[in-house]
mmCIF file of C-alpha atoms and ligand atoms in Angstrom:
data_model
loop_
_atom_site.group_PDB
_atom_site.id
_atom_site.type_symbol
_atom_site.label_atom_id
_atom_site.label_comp_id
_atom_site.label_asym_id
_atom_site.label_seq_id
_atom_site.Cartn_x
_atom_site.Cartn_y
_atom_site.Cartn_z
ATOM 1 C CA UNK A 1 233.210 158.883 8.428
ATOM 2 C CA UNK A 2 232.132 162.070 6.570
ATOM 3 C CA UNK A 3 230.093 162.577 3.605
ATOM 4 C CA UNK A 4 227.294 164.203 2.644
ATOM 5 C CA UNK A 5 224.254 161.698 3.277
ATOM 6 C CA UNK A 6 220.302 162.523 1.820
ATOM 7 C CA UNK A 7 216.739 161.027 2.910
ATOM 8 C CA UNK A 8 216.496 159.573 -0.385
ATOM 9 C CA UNK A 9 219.546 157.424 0.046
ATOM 10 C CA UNK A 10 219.096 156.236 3.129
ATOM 11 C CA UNK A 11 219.387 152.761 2.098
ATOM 12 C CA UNK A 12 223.086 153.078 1.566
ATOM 13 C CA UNK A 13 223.788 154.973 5.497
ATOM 14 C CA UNK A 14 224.941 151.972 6.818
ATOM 15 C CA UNK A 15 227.397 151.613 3.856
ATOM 16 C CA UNK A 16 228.944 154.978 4.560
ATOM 17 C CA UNK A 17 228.036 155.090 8.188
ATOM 18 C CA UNK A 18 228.337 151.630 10.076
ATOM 19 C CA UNK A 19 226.035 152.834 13.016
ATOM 20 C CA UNK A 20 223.082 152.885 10.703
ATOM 21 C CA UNK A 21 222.774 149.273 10.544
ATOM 22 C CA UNK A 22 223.279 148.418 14.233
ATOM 23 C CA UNK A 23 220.684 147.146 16.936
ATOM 24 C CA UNK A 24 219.809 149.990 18.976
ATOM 25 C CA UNK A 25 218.363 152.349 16.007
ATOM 26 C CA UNK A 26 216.026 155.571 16.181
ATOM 27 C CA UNK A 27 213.242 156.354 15.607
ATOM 28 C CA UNK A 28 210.516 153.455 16.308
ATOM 29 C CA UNK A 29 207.151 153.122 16.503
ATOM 30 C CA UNK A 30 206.011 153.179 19.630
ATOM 31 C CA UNK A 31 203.369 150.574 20.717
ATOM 32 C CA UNK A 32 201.501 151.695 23.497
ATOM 33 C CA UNK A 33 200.153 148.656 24.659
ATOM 34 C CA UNK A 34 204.053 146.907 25.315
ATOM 35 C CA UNK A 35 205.160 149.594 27.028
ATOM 36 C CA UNK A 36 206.756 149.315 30.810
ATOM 37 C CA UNK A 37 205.299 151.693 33.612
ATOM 38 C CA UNK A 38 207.778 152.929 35.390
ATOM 39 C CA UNK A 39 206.770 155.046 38.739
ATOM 40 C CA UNK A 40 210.556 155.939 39.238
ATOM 41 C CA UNK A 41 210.240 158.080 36.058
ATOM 42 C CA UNK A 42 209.046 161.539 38.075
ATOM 43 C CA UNK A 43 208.661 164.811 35.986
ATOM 44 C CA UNK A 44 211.333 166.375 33.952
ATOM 45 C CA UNK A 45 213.105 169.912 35.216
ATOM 46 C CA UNK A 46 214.097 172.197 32.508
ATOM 47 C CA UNK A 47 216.308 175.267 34.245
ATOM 48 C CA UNK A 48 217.169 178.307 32.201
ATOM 49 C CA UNK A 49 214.995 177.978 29.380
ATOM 50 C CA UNK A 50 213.825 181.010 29.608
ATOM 51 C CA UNK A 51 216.191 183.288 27.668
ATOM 52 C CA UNK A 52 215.970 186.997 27.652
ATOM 53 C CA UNK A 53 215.561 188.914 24.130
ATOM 54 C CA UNK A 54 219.002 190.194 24.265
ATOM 55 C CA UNK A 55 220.570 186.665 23.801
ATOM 56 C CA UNK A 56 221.007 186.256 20.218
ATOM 57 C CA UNK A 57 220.693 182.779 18.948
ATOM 58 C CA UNK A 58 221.877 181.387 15.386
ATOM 59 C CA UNK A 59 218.881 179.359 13.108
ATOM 60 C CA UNK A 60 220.738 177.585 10.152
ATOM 61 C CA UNK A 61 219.319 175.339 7.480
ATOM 62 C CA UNK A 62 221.586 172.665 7.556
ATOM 63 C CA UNK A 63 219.606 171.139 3.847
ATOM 64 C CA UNK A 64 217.933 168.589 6.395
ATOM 65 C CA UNK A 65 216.392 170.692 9.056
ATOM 66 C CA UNK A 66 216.399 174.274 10.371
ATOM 67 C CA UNK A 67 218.461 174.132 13.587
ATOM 68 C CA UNK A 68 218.735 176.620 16.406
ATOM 69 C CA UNK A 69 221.677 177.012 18.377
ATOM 70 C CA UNK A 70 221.005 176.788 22.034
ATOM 71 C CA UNK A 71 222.998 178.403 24.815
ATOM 72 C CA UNK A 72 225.167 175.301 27.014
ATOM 73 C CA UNK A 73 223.453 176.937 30.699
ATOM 74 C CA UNK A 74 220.267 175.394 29.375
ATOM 75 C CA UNK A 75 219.788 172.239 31.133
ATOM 76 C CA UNK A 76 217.963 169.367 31.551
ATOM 77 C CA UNK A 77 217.358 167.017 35.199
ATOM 78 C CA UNK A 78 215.094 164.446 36.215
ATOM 79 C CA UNK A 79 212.721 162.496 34.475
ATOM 80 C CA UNK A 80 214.732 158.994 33.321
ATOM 81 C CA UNK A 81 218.494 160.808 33.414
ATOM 82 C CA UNK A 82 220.907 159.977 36.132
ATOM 83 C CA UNK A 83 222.844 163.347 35.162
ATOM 84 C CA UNK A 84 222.069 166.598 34.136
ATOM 85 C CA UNK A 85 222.047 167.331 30.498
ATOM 86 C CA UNK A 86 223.053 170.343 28.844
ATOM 87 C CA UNK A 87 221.207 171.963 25.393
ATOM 88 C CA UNK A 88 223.081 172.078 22.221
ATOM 89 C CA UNK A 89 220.537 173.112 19.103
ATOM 90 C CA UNK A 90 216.620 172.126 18.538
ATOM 91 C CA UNK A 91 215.744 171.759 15.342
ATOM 92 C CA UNK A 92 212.013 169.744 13.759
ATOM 93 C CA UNK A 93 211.004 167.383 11.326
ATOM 94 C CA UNK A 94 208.210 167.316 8.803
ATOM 95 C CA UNK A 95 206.112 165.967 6.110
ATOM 96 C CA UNK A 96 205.095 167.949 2.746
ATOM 97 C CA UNK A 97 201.894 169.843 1.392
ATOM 98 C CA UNK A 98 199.126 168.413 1.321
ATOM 99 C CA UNK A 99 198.370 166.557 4.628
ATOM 100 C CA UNK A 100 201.464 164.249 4.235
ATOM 101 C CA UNK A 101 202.715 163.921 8.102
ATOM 102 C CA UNK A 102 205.960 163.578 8.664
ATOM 103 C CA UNK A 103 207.214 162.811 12.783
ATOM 104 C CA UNK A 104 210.117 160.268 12.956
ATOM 105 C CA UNK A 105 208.423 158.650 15.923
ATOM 106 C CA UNK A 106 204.918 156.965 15.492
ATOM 107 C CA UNK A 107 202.336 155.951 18.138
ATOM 108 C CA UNK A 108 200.444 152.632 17.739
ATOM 109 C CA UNK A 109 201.434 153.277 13.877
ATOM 110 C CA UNK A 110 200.040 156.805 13.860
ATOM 111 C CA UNK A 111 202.531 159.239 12.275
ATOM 112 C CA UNK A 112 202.190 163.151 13.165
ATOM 113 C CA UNK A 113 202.187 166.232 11.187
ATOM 114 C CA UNK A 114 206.085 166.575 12.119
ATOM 115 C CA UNK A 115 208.144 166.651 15.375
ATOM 116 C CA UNK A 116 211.028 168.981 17.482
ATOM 117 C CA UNK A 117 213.553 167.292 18.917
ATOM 118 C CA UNK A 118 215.811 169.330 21.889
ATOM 119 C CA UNK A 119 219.503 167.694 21.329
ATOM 120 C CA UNK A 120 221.336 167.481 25.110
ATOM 121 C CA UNK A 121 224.436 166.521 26.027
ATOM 122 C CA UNK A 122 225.424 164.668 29.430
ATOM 123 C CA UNK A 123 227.284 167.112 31.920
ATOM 124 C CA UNK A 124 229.611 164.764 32.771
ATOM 125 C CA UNK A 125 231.773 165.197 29.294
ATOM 126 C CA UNK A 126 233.013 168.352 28.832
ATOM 127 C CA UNK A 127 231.776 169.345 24.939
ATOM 128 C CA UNK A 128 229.076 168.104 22.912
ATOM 129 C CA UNK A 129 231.787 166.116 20.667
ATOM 130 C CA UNK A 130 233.194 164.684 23.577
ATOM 131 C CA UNK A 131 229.593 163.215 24.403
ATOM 132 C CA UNK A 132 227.974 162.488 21.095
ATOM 133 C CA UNK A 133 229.839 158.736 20.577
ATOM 134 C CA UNK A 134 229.981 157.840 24.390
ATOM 135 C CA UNK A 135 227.089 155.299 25.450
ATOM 136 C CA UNK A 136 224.475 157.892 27.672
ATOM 137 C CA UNK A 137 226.239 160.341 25.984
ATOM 138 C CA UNK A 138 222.936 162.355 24.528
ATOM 139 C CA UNK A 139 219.225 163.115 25.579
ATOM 140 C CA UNK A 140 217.020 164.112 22.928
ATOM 141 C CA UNK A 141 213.954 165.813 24.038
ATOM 142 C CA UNK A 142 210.666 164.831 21.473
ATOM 143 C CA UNK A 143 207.325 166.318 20.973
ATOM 144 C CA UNK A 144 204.743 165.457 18.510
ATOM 145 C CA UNK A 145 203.603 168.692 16.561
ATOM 146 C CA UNK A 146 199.846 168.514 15.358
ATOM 147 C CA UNK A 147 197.384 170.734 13.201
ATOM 148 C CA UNK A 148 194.850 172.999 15.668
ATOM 149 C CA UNK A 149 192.905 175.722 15.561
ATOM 150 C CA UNK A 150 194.951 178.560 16.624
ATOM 151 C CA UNK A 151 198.438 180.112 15.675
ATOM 152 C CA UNK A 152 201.595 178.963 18.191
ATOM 153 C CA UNK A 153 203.206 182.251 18.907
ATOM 154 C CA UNK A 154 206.376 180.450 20.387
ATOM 155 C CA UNK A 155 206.307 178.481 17.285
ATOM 156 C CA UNK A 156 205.997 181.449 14.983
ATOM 157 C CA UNK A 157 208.809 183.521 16.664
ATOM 158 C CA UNK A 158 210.987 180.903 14.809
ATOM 159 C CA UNK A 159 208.900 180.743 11.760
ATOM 160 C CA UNK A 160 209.092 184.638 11.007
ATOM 161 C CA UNK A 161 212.786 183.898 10.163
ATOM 162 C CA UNK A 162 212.203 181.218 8.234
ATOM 163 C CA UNK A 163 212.056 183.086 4.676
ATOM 164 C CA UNK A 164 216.260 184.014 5.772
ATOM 165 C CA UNK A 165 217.301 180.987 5.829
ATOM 166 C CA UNK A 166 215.365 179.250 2.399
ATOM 167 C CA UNK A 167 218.624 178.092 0.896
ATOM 168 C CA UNK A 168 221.036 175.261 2.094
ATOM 169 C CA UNK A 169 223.583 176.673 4.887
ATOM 170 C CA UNK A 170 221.947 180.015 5.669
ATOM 171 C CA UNK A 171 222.062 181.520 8.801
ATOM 172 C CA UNK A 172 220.327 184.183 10.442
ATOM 173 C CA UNK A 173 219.521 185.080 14.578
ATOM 174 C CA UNK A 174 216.554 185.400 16.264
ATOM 175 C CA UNK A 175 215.539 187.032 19.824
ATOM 176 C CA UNK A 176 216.061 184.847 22.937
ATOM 177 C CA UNK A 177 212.340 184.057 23.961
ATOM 178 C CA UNK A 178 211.009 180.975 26.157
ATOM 179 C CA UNK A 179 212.280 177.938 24.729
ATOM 180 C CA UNK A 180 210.460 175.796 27.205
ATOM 181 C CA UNK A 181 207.098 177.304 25.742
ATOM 182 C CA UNK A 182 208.041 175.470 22.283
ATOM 183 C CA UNK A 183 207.339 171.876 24.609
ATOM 184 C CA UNK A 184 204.136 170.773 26.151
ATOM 185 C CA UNK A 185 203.313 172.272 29.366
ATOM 186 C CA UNK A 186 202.780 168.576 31.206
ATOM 187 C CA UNK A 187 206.836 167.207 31.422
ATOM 188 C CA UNK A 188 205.649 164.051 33.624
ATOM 189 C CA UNK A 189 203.935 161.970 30.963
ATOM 190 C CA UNK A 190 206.348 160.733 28.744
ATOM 191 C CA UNK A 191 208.060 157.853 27.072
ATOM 192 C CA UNK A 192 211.505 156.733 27.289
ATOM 193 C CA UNK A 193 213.734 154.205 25.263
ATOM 194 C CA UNK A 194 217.356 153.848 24.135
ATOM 195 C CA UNK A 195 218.184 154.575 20.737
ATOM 196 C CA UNK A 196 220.194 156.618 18.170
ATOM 197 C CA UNK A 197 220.741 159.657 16.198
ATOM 198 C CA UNK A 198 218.011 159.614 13.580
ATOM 199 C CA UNK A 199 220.112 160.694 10.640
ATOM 200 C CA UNK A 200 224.403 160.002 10.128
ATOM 201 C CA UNK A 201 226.059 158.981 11.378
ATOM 202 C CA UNK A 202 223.536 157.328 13.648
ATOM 203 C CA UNK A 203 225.640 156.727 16.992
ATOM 204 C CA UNK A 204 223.725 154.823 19.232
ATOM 205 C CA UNK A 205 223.775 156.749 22.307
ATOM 206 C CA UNK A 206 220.947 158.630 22.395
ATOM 207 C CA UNK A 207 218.788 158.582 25.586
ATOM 208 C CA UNK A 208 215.104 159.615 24.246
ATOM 209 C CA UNK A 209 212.500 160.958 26.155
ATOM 210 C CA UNK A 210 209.265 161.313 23.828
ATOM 211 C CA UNK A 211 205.877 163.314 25.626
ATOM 212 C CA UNK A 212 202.647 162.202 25.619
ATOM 213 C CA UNK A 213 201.184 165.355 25.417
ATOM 214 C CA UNK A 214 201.102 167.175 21.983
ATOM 215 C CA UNK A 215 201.908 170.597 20.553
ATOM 216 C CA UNK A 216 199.798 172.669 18.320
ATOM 217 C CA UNK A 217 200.273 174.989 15.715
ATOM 218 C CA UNK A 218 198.058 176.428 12.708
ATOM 219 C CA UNK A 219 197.574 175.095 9.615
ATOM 220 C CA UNK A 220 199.349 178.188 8.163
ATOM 221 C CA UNK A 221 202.408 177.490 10.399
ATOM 222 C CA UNK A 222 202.435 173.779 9.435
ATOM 223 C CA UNK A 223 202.609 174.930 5.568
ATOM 224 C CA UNK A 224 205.059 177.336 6.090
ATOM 225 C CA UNK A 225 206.963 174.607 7.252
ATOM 226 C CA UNK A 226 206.510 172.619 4.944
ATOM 227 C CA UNK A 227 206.621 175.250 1.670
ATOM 228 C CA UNK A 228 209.307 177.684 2.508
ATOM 229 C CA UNK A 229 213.219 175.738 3.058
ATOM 230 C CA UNK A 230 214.996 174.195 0.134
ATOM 231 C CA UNK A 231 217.664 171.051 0.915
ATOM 232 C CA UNK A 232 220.414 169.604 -1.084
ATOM 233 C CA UNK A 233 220.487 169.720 -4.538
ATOM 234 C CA UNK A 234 218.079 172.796 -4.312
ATOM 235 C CA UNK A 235 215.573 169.970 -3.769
ATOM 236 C CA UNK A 236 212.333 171.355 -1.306
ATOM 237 C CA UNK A 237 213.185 170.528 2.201
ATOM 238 C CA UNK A 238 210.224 168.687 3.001
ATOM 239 C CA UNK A 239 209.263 164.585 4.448
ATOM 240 C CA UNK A 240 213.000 165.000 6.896
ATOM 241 C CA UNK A 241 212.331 161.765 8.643
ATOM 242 C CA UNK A 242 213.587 158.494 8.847
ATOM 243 C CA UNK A 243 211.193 155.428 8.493
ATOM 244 C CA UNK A 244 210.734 153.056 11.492
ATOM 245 C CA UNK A 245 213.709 151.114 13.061
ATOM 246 C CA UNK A 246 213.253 147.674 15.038
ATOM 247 C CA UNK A 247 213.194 147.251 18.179
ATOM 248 C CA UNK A 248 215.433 144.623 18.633
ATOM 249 C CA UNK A 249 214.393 143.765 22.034
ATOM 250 C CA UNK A 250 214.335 146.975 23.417
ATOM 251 C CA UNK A 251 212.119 147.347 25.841
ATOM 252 C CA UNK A 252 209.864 151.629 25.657
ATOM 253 C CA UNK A 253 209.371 152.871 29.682
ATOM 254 C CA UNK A 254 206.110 155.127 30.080
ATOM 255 C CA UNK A 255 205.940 157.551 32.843
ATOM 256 C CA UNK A 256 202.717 156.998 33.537
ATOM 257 C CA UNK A 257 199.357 154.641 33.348
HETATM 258 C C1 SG7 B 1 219.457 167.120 12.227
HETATM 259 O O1 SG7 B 1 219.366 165.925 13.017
HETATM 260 C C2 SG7 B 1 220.409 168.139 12.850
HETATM 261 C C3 SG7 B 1 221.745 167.504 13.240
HETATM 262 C C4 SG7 B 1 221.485 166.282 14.096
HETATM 263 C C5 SG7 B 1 220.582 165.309 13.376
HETATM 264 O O2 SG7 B 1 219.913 166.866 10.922
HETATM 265 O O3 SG7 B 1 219.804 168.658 13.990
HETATM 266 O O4 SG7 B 1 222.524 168.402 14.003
HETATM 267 C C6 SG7 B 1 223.187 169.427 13.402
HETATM 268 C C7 SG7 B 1 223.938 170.308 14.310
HETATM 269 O O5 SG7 B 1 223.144 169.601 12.217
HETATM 270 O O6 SG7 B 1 222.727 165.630 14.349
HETATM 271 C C8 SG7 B 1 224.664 165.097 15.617
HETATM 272 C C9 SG7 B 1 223.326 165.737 15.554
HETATM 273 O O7 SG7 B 1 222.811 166.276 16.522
HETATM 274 C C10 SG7 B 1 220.249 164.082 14.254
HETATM 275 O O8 SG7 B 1 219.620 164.476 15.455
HETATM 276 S S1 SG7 B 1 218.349 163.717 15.942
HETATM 277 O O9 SG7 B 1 218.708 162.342 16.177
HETATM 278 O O10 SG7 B 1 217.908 164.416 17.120
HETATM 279 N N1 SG7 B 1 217.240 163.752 14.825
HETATM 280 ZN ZN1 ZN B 2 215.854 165.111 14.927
#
């Protein structure tokens, strides 16, 4: 099913778009304390994130996120996957002005100032369509993004370009930089669950790695965020996430102790 979907009425998705209302939905809270160690979850390998200035890439605002195109040679191995994983787009989540967080994911109930989520497909299928309803099919990448002291210049090489793409279905392209620089430097501590696309239509065949460690970036750059994109219905473009789903007996891995 098509259709043009919003935040606001997300209590009719699984109306429109069945997936929405099954038993294996994204995002959760995650509960620290029920959580599985698993030693056979070793570090994640990210290969040829590093893309050279000459490699244009396309940032769109799609009137629920700004998204930016990423080149299929990026890949991801290791950590929980049994295949490598190949980068589609990355695109974030927030909340709205005025301290309002907004991450999809939440930690013992604590929700973040917002969230970036790297969208992967698995090698093994041939396009990201081919992948995106097949169980295994995805691995989403997730990072929580916090308020500190200093300015994020990977985070800001995005955010200059912002201001080109204010309305609904812009596009614009930015500089190849160091993609890998936008996720925490420690790739070993992480948790791991199975779960869905957080907006329609929701197929539930998303394998999500979340880190422990947390990214920072200025107040400024938060605002920015926060202030500068407009949505549907010329509406601000603010609070993009999608309240907690059960867990339905899933069970959340952790890398680590
Ligand atoms: C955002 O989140 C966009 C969507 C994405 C959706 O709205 O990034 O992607 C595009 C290309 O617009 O949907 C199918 C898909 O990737 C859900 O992704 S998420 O579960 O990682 N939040
Ligand atoms: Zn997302």
């Amino acid at each position: 099913a098509g259709g043009h979907w919003s935040y606001a009425g997300k209590a009719q998705w699984p109306s429109t778009f069945p997936s929405c209302g099954g038993h294996l939905q994204s995002p959760i809270d995650i509960d620290t304390g029920a959580t599985i160690f698993s030693p056979q979850l070793g570090a994640l390998l990210l290969s040829g994130y590093d893309l050279p200035p000459g490699e244009r890439l396309c940032l769109q605002n799609n009137g629920h996120t700004i998204v930016l195109k990423l080149p299929e040679n990026m890949t991801l191995t290791g950590g929980g996957y049994l295949q490598p994983y190949r980068a589609v787009q990355l695109h974030l989540h927030w909340g709205s002005a005025h301290g309002v967080p907004g991450s999809e994911h939440t930690v013992d109930g604590h929700r973040f100032a917002g969230e970036i989520h790297v969208v992967h497909y698995n090698s093994q299928f041939s396009s990201f369509h081919d992948a995106v309803r097949e169980p295994g099919g995805l691995a989403v990448l997730a990072a929580f993004l916090q308020v500190g002291e200093e300015e994020n210049e990977a985070y800001q090489h995005i955010l200059e370009s912002l201001k080109e793409v204010q309305e609904e279905g812009e596009k614009t392209f930015i500089a190849g930089f160091d993609v890998a620089k936008l996720l925490p430097h420690d790739l070993s501590r992480y948790f791991h669950y199975n779960g869905s696309l957080t907006t329609p239509p929701c197929y539930q065949t998303v394998n999500w790695t979340i880190f422990n460690q947390t990214i920072q970036l200025s107040q400024d750059q938060i605002s920015m965020l926060e202030d500068t994109l407009r949505g549907d219905n010329d509406e601000p473009l603010e609070g993009n996430f999608r309240p907690q789903q059960s867990l339905q007996g899933r069970t959340v891995l952790a890398s680590f102790l």
